[in-house]
Each structure stands twice: as C-alpha cells, then as structure tokens.
GROMACS .gro file of C-alpha atoms in nm:
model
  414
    1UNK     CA    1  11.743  -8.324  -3.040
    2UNK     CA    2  12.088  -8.308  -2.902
    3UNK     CA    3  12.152  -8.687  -3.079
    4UNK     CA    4  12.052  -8.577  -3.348
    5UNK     CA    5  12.257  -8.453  -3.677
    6UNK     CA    6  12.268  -8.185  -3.855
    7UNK     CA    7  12.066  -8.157  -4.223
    8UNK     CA    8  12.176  -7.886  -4.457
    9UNK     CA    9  11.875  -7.660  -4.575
   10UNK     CA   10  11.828  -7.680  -4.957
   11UNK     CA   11  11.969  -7.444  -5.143
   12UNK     CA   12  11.854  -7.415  -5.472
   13UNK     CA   13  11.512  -7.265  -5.433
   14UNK     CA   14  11.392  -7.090  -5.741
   15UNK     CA   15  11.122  -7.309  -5.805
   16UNK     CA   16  10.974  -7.267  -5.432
   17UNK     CA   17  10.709  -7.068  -5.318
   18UNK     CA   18  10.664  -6.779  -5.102
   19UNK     CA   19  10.498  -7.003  -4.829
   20UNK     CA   20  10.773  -7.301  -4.880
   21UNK     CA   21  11.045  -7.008  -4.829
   22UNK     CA   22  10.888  -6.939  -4.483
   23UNK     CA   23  10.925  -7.243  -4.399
   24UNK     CA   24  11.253  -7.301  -4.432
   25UNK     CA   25  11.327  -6.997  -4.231
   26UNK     CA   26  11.108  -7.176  -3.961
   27UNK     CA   27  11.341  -7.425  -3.930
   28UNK     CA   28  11.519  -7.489  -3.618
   29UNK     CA   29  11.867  -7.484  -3.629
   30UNK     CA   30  11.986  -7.626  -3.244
   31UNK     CA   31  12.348  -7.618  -3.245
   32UNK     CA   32  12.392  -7.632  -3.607
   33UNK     CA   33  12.482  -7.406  -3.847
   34UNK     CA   34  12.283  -7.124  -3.949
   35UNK     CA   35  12.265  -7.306  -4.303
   36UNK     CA   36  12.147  -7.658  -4.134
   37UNK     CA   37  11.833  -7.749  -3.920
   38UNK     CA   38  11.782  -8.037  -3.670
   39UNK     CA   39  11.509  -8.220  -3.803
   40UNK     CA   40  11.410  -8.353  -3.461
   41UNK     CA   41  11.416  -8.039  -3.263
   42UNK     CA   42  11.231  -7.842  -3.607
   43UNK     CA   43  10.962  -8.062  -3.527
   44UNK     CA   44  10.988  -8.056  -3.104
   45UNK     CA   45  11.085  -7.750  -3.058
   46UNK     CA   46  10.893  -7.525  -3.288
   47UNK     CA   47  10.481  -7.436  -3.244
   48UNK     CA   48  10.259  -7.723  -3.319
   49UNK     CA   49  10.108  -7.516  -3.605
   50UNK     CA   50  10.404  -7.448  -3.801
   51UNK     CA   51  10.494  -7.811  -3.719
   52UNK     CA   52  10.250  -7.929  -3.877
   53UNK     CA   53  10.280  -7.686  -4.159
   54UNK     CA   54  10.625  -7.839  -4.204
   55UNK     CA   55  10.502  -8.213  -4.223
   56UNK     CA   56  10.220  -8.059  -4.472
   57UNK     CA   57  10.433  -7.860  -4.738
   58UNK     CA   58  10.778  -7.930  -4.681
   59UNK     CA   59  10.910  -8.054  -4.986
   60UNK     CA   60  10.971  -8.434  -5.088
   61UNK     CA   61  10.828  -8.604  -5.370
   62UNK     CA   62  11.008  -8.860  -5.631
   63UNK     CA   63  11.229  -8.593  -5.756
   64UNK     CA   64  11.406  -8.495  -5.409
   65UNK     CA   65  11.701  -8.588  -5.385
   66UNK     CA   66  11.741  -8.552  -4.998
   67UNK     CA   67  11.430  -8.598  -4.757
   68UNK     CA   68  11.320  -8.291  -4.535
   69UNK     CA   69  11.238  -8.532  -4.230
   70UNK     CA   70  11.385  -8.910  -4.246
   71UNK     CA   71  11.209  -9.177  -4.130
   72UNK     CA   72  11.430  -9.192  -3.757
   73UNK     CA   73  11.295  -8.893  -3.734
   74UNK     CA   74  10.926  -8.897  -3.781
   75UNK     CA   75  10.928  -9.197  -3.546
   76UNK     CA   76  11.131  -9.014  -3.266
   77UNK     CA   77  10.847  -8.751  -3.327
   78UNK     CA   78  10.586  -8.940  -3.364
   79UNK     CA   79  10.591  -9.231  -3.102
   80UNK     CA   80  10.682  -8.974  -2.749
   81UNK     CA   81  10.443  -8.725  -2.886
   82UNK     CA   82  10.137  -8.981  -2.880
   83UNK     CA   83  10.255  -9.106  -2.571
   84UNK     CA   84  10.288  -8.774  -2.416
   85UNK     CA   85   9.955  -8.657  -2.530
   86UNK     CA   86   9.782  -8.945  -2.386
   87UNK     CA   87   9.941  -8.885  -2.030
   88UNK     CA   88   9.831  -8.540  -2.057
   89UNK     CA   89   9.497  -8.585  -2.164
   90UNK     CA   90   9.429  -8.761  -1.803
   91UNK     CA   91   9.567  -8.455  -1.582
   92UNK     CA   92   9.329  -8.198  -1.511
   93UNK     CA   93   9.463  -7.884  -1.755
   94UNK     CA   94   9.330  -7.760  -2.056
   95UNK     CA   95   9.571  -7.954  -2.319
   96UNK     CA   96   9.294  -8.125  -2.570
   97UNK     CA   97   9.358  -8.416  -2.850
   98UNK     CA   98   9.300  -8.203  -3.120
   99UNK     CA   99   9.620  -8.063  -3.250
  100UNK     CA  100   9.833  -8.380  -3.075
  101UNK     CA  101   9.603  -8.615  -3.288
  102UNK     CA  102   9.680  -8.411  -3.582
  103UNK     CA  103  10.040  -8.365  -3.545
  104UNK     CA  104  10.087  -8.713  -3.493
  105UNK     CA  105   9.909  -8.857  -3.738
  106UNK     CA  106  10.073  -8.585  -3.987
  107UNK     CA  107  10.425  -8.747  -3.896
  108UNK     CA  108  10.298  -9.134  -3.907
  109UNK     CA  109  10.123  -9.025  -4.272
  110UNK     CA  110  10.466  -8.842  -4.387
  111UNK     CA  111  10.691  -9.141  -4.222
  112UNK     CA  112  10.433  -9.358  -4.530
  113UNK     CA  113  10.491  -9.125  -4.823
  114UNK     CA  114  10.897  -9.090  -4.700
  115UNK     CA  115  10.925  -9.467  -4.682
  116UNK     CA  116  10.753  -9.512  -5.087
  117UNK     CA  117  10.915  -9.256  -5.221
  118UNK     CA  118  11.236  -9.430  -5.084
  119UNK     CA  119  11.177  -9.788  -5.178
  120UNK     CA  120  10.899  -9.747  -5.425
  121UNK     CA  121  10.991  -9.811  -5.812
  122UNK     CA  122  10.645  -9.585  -5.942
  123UNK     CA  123  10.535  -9.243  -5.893
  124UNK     CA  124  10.353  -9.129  -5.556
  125UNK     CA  125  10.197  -8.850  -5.397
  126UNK     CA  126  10.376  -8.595  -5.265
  127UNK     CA  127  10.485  -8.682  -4.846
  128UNK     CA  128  10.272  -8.396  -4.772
  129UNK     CA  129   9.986  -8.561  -4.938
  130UNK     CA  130  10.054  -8.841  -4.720
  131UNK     CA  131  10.063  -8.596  -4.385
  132UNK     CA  132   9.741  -8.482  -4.504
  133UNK     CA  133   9.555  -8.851  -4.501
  134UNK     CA  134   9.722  -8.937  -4.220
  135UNK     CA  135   9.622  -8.684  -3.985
  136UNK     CA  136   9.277  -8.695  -4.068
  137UNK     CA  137   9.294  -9.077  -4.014
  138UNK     CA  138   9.430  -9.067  -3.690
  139UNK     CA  139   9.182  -8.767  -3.580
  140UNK     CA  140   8.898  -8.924  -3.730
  141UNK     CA  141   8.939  -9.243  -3.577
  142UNK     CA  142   8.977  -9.038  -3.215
  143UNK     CA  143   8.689  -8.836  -3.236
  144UNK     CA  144   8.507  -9.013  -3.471
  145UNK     CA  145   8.392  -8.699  -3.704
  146UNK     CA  146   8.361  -8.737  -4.041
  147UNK     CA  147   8.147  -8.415  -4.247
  148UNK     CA  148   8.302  -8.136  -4.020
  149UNK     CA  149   8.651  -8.303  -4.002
  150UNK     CA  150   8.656  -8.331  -4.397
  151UNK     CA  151   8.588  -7.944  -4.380
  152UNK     CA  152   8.804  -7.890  -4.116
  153UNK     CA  153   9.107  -8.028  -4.304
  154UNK     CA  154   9.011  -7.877  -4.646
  155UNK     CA  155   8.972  -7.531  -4.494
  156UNK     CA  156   9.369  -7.640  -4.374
  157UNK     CA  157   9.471  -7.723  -4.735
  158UNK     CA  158   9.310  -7.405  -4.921
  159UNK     CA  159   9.178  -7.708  -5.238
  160UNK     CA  160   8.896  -7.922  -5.297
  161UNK     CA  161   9.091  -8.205  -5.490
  162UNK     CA  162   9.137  -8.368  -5.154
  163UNK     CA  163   8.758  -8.403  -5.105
  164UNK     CA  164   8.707  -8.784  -5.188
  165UNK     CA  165   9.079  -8.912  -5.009
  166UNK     CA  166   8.994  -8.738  -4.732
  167UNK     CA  167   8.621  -8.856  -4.674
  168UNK     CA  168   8.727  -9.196  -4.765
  169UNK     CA  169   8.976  -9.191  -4.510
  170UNK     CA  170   8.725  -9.036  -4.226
  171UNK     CA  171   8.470  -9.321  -4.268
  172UNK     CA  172   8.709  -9.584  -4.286
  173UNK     CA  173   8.895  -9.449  -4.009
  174UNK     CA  174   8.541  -9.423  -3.837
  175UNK     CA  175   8.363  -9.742  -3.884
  176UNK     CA  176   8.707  -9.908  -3.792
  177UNK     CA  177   8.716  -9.788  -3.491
  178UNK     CA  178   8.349  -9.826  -3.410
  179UNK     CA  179   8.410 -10.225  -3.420
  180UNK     CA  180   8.660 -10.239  -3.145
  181UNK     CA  181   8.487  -9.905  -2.895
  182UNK     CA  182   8.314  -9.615  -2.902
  183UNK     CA  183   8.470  -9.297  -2.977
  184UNK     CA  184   8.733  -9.119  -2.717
  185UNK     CA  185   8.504  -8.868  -2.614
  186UNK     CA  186   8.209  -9.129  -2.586
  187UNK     CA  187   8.371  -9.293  -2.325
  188UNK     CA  188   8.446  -8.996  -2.141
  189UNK     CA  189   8.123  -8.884  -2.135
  190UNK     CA  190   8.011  -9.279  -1.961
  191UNK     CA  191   8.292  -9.198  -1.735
  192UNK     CA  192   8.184  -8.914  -1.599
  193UNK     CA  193   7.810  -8.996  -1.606
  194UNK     CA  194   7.770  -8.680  -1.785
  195UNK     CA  195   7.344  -8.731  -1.864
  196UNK     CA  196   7.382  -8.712  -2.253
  197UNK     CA  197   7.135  -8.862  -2.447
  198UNK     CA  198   7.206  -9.022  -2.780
  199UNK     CA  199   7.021  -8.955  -3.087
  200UNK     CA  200   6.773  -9.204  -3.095
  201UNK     CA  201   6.696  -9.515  -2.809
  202UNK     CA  202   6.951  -9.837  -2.811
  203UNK     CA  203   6.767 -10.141  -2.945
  204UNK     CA  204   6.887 -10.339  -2.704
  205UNK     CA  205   6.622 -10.194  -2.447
  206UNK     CA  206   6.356 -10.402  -2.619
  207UNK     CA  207   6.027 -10.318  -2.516
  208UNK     CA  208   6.095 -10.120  -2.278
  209UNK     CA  209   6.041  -9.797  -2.500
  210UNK     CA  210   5.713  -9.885  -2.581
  211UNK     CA  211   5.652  -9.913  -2.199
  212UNK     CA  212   5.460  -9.542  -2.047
  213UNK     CA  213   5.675  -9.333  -1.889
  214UNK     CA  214   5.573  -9.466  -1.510
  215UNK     CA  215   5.790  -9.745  -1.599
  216UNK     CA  216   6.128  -9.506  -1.563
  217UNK     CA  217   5.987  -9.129  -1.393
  218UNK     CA  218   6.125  -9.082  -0.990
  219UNK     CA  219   5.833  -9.042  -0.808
  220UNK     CA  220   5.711  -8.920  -0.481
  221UNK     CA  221   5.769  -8.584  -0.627
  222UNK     CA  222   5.888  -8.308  -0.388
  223UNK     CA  223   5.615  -7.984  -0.420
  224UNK     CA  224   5.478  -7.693  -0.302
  225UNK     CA  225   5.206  -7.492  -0.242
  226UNK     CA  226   5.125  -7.158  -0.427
  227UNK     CA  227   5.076  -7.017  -0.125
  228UNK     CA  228   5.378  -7.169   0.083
  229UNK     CA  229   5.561  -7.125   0.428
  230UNK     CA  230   5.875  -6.977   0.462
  231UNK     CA  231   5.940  -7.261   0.683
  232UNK     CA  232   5.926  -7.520   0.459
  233UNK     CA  233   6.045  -7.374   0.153
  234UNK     CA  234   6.384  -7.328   0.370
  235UNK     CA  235   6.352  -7.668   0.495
  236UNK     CA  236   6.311  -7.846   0.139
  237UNK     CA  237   6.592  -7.607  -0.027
  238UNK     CA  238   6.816  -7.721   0.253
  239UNK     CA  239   6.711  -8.115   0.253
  240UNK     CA  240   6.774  -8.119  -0.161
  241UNK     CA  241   6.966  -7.988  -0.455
  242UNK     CA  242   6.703  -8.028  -0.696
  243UNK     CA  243   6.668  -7.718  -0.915
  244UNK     CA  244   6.330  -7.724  -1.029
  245UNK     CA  245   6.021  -7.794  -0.785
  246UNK     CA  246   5.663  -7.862  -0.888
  247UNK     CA  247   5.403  -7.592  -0.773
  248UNK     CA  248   5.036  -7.765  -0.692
  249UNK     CA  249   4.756  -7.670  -0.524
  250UNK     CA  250   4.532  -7.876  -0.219
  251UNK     CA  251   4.456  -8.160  -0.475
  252UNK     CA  252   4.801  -8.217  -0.632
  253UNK     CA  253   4.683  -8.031  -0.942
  254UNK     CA  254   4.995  -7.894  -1.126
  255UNK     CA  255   4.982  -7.492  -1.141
  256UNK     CA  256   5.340  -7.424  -1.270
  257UNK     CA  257   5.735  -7.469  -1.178
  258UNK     CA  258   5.956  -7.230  -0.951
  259UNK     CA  259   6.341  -7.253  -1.020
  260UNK     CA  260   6.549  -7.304  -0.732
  261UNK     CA  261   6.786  -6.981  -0.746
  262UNK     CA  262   6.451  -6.814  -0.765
  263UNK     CA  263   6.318  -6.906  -0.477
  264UNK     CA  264   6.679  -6.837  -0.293
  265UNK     CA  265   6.637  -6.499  -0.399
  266UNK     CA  266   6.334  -6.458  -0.281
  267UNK     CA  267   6.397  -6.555   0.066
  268UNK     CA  268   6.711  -6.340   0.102
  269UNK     CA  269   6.485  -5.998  -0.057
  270UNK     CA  270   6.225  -6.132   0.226
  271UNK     CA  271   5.981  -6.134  -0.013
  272UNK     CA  272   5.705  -6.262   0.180
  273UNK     CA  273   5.371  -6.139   0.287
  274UNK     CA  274   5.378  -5.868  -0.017
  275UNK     CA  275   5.064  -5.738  -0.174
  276UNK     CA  276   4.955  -5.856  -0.530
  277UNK     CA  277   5.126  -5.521  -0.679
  278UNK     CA  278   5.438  -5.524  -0.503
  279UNK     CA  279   5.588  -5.843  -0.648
  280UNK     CA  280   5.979  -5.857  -0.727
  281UNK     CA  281   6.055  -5.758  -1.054
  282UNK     CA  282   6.292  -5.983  -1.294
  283UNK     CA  283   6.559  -5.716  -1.321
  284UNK     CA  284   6.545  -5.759  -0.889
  285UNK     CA  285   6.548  -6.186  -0.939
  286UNK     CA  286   6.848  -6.181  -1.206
  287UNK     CA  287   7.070  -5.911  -1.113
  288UNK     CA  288   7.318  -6.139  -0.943
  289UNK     CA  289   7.366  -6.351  -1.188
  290UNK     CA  290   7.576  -6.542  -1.209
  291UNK     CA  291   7.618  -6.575  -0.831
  292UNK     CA  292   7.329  -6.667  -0.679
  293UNK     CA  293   7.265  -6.652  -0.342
  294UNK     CA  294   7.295  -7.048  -0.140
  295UNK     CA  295   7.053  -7.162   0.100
  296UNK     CA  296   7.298  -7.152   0.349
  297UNK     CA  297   7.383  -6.777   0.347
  298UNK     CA  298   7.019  -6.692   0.392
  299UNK     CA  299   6.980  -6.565   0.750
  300UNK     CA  300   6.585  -6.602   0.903
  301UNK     CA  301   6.417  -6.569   1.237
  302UNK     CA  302   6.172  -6.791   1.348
  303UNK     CA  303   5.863  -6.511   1.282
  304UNK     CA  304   6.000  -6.523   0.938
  305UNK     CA  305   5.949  -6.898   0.865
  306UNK     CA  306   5.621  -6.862   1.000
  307UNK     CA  307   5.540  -6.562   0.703
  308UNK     CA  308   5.373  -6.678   0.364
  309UNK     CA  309   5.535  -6.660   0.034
  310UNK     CA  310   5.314  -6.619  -0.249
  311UNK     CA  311   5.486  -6.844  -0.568
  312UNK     CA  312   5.238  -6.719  -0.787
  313UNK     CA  313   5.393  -6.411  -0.938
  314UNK     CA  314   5.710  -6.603  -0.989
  315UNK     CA  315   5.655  -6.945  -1.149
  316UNK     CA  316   5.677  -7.080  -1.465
  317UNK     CA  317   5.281  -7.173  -1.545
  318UNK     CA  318   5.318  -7.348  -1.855
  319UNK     CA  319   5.612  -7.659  -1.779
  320UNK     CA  320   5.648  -7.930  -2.012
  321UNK     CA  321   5.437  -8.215  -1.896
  322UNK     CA  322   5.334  -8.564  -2.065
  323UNK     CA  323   5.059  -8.794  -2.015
  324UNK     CA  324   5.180  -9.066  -1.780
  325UNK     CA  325   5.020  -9.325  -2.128
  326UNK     CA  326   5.299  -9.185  -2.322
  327UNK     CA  327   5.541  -9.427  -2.426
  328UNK     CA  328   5.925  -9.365  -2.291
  329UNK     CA  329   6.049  -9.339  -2.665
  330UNK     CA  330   5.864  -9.053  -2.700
  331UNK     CA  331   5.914  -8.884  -2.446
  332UNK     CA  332   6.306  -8.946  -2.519
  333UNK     CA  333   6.241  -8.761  -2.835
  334UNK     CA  334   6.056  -8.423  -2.665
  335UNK     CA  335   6.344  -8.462  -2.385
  336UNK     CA  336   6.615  -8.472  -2.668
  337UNK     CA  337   6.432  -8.241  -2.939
  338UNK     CA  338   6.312  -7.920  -2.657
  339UNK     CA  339   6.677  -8.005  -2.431
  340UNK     CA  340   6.457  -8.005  -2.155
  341UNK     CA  341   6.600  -8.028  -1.762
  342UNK     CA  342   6.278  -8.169  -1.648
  343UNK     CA  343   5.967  -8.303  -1.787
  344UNK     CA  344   5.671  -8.368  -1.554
  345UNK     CA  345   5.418  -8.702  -1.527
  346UNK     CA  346   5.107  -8.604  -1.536
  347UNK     CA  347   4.766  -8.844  -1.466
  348UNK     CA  348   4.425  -8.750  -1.634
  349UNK     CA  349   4.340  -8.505  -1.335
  350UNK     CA  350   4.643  -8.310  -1.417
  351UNK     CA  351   4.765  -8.442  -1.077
  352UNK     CA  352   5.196  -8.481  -1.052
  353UNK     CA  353   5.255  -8.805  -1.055
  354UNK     CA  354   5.634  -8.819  -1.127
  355UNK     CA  355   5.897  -8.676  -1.281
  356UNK     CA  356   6.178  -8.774  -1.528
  357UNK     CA  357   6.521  -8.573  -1.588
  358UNK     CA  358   6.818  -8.680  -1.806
  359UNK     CA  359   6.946  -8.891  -1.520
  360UNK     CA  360   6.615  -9.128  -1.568
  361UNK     CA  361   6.688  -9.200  -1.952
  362UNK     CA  362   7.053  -9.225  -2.048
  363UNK     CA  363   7.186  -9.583  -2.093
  364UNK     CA  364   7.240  -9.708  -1.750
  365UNK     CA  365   6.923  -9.609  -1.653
  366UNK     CA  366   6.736  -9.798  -1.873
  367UNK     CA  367   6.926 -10.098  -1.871
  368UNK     CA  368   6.844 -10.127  -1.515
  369UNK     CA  369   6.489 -10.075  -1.612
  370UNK     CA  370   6.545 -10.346  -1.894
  371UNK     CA  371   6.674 -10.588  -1.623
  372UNK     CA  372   6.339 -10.503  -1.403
  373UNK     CA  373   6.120 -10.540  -1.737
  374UNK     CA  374   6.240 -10.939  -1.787
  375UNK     CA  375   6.185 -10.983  -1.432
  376UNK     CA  376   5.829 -10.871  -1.423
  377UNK     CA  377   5.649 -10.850  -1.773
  378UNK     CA  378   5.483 -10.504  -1.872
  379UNK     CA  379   5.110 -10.466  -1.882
  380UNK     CA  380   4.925 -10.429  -2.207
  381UNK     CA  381   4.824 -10.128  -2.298
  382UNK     CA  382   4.433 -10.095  -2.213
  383UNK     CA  383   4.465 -10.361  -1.881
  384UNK     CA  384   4.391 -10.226  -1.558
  385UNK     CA  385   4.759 -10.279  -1.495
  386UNK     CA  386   4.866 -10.006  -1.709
  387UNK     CA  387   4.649  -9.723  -1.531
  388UNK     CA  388   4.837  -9.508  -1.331
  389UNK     CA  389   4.723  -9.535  -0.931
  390UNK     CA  390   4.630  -9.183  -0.787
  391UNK     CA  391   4.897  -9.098  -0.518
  392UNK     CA  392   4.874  -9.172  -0.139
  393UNK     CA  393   4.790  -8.959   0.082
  394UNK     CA  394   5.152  -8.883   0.214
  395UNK     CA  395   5.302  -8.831  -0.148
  396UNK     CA  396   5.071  -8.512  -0.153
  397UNK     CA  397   5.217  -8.319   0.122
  398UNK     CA  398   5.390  -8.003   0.084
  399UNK     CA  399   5.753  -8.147   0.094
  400UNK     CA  400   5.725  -8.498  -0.006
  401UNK     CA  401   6.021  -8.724   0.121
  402UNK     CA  402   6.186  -8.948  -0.142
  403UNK     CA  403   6.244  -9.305  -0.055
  404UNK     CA  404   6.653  -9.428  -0.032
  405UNK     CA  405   6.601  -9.596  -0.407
  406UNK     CA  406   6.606  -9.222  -0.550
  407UNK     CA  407   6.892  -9.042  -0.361
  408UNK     CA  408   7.050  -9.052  -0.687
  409UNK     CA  409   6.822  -8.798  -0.780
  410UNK     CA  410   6.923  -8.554  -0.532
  411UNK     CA  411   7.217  -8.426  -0.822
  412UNK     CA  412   7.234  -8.112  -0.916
  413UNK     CA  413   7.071  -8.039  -1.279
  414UNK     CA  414   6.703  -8.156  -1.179
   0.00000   0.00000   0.00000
C-alpha cells in the first residue's frame, strides 16, 4: 500500500444507496486525503468481510467513468493473498480456505468484469456481478460444493436472479477440477488417514465387494469373560487402545460389548466382587465426562487383581453383528448408514469370529485386499471354501493376542 496512489472517492452520489454510502466510508484512506482511498490497502487492510463487500457492490459498470479498483490492483490483491492463504493453510492454527477462497476469487472475477468494461465495445454485467461468479468458481472448485455453496452465495447476495450463473459456475467449476484431483479437503482427509468412508464402494475393487466379510474383518479378536479377573482386564487395557471389547462366555458365544472408559471406571470405583443389587449406576460411570480416568492412573494391589468383576450389569447386550456370509458391500452400507465404530463377525453359533472397524474398509484397505484377491481367487459362494473355520483353541482365551499383521489395529477409535 505505501506504492500505491491515491484515488479520489466519488463524489456525486445521489443515485447511491444507503449500503453503497457505507461503503465508501469503509474505505481506507492510508496517507491520503480524507477525500481519497488507497485502493490496495482498502482491500489489505480492511476486514475480509467488508472486503469482499467492496469487490461485491462497489460501483463500476459501462457508465463509470473511473474504476473503484484497477486492474494493478486486483492483481496485487489477488496473487499474495492466494499465496499467503496457501502457506497458512499448512501451519497448525485455525485460519480455514473459506473466506481466502472467496476473497480471492471475488478480486480475480472483478479484475474480468474491470478488464471488459475497459476494452469491451457491448454492454456487460456489472464488476460486482463478475466478483460474484468468480468467487463461487474459485470456492467451488476448492471444496468442490455445489447445492449448499449456490445457497451459501445467494443468502450473500439477498436475490434469486443469480440462481442459474451461479450453479452453472459450481458444476463447471466442480467437474473441472474432478479431472485433474480430488477435492482439497479429500486429500486431506487421505493424508491424514482420517477412516472416512465414501458414499458408496470404488469400482475399482472388483469383486472384492461381493467377497463375505472374512475376506477384510481383523481377527483373533481380543475378549472377555462376563465374569472376568481384575487381573486381566488391567492387563488387556494396558497391552491395547482398543475402545470396544467383545464380552463372550466359555464357548466364544457373543453376550454383549463393554466400552473401554467403562471398564476404566470401574476399576478405579473398585467395583468388583459387588452383589447383583449394588451395581454402579450410570450417573456414577459418566460423571467425569469428559475426562476419563487412563489405565495408567488406576492404582491396584495384587489381592485386587485376583477379585472378580462382574461385566454383566454394564455391557451393551445388543452390538451390531453380521453374518460372517455377508458380502463386504453390505456391510459397507450398515457401517456407513448406522456410523457404527465397530461391527462384529459372527459364525452360525453366534461365536466372534472377527471384527471390522472403519480402519478395515476405507480405500487403502481394500486395495490391499484387492491386490490379495488377484493373487489368490475367492471361493464361490456355497464351496466348502467359503465356510468360515471355527476358531482355535488359543483364539478363545480370555485376552487373545493379535498377530504383528494387525498392530495397525491397535489405533484408537476401535
């Protein structure tokens, strides 16, 4: 702003309105005049809401004689404002892509409508107009919204004769965008291996979907016993960060599913070897939320892990569980559909056989399941091949040890 001139604020405005005269007294002067505004620093220095107010309904059509923002100027906005909103983006505070993507693409739409009504020998839109499709281009092809973007930016205008420009603009700003990558937040979502699950299955993991679930579940499963040791409920709480364990009983028969931070609480109330009618209550289990108590801070003597803790009275008896014949598409669905954490493999015994959390069926997961499936070709369905085998002896035991091929699964959010 300090290169930059000095632009005289119109004068004549009887034909403006109330929210055009506001805007003019927005205007940043910067070591000019209190009748003249720097364009630059109006645009730099003042909030990014009435900034982009300014690029929206500033005056400049065919009939202005002098532009509110020349073209130096919308590119000296423009271009370091981008550029510094990328860099920011990547440093861990709270700055976002919504308002930068706006801005910007408000001054690269204006910079347009300046440079037609300039050179152009017909009459055009309003610069404004221009702002208008130009930020919603520019966000659109970011974040890859179309429906709520298109409401977004009409709520912005206050008029509905911007409907069809706008979604126009959205979809081709979308679909263009979609042929080179995905979408900004997309890929940030792959980056961080955050376990979100698209709306429906890629194609490109063939047959894999129509494969049962055995084909992609983690299994041994790690369990316990309704009627458990305080022992080895310490022990398995402190050996994994699983949240949700499977309760069975002596022949691997599911009976329900205890939540981790209950069973912490649990331990540090010493809630072991109570009486059927002298169970915890749930205003006892959930009054410290949302600060649980750790494994670690729970302090027991060795008579203690020897005590019994009943899991009955505090278990959830009715999980989600499939049929390890279902196919991996739908269980995809009933993952997606219920936003499950877990969902349990079942055999025809009700016995656990495995278990399958987001981890097991976002992208990477499967491809490296589709890589396995070329390798060795699925059964067909009703071959002996396809029957799931009852689990060994040593997958049974109270706390079942994982092999190193699922260590991944020791995140937290199972």
């Amino acid at each position: 702003p300090l290169l930059w001139g000095c632009t005289e604020k119109p004068t004549d405005t009887d034909g403006y309105s109330e929210q055009e005269r506001d805007l003019l007294d927005e205007l940043v002067s910067f070591n000019c005049d209190h009748r003249e505004y720097n364009e630059l620093a109006s645009l730099l220095l003042a909030p990014p809401d009435v900034a982009i107010r300014q690029l929206f309904h500033m005056r400049e059509d065919s009939d202005t004689t002098s532009p509110s923002f020349a073209s130096s100027t919308l590119l000296a906005f423009a271009l370091p404002y981008a550029v510094m909103a990328c860099v920011t983006y990547g440093v861990a505070a709270p700055t976002g892509l919504f308002v930068p993507s706006l801005l910007t693409g408000a001054a690269m739409g204006r910079l347009v409508g300046h440079v037609l009504h300039r050179y152009g020998t017909v009459q055009f839109a309003s610069s404004g107009t221009y702002a208008l499709i130009g930020a919603a281009a520019l966000l659109g092809g970011m974040s890859r919204m179309t429906i709520s973007l298109t409401v977004i930016l009409l709520e912005a205008t206050g008029t509905t004769q911007y409907v069809l420009p706008l979604m126009i603009t959205l979809f081709a700003a979308r679909y263009t965008g979609n042929a080179f990558n995905k979408g900004l937040y997309d890929m940030h979502i792959e980056l961080r291996r955050m376990p979100f699950l698209d709306e429906t299955l890629d194609a490109s993991h063939g047959m894999l979907q129509f494969a049962p679930v055995t084909h992609v579940m983690a299994a041994p499963v790690k369990t316990l016993h309704e009627l458990e040791t305080v022992g080895a409920v310490r022990r398995l709480l402190r050996t994994t960060r699983h949240n949700n364990f499977p309760v069975v009983d002596e022949g691997n028969r599911l009976r329900g599913v205890v939540l981790r931070k209950t069973l912490c609480v649990l331990l540090q109330q010493r809630a072991f070897d109570l009486p059927a009618n002298r169970t915890l209550l749930w205003d006892t289990l959930e009054r410290v939320y949302p600060r649980y108590p750790l494994i670690e801070d729970v302090e027991l003597t060795p008579e203690d892990e020897a005590r019994k803790l009943d899991l009955r009275p505090y278990m959830d008896h009715a999980p989600y569980t499939v049929s390890s014949r279902t196919s991996v598409a739908r269980a995809y669905r009933v993952f997606r559909m219920l936003g499950l954490r877990i969902l349990l493999v079942l055999d025809g015994a009700h016995r656990v056989l495995g278990v399958i959390t987001r981890h097991d069926l976002i992208g990477e997961q499967l491809h490296a399941h589709v890589l396995q499936e070329n390798e060795v070709p699925l059964p067909l369905r009703g071959s002996s091949a396809f029957e799931p085998q009852a689990p060994h002896a040593h997958d049974t035991t109270r706390v079942t040890d994982a092999g190193e091929e699922r260590k991944a699964r020791e995140q937290p959010g199972f």
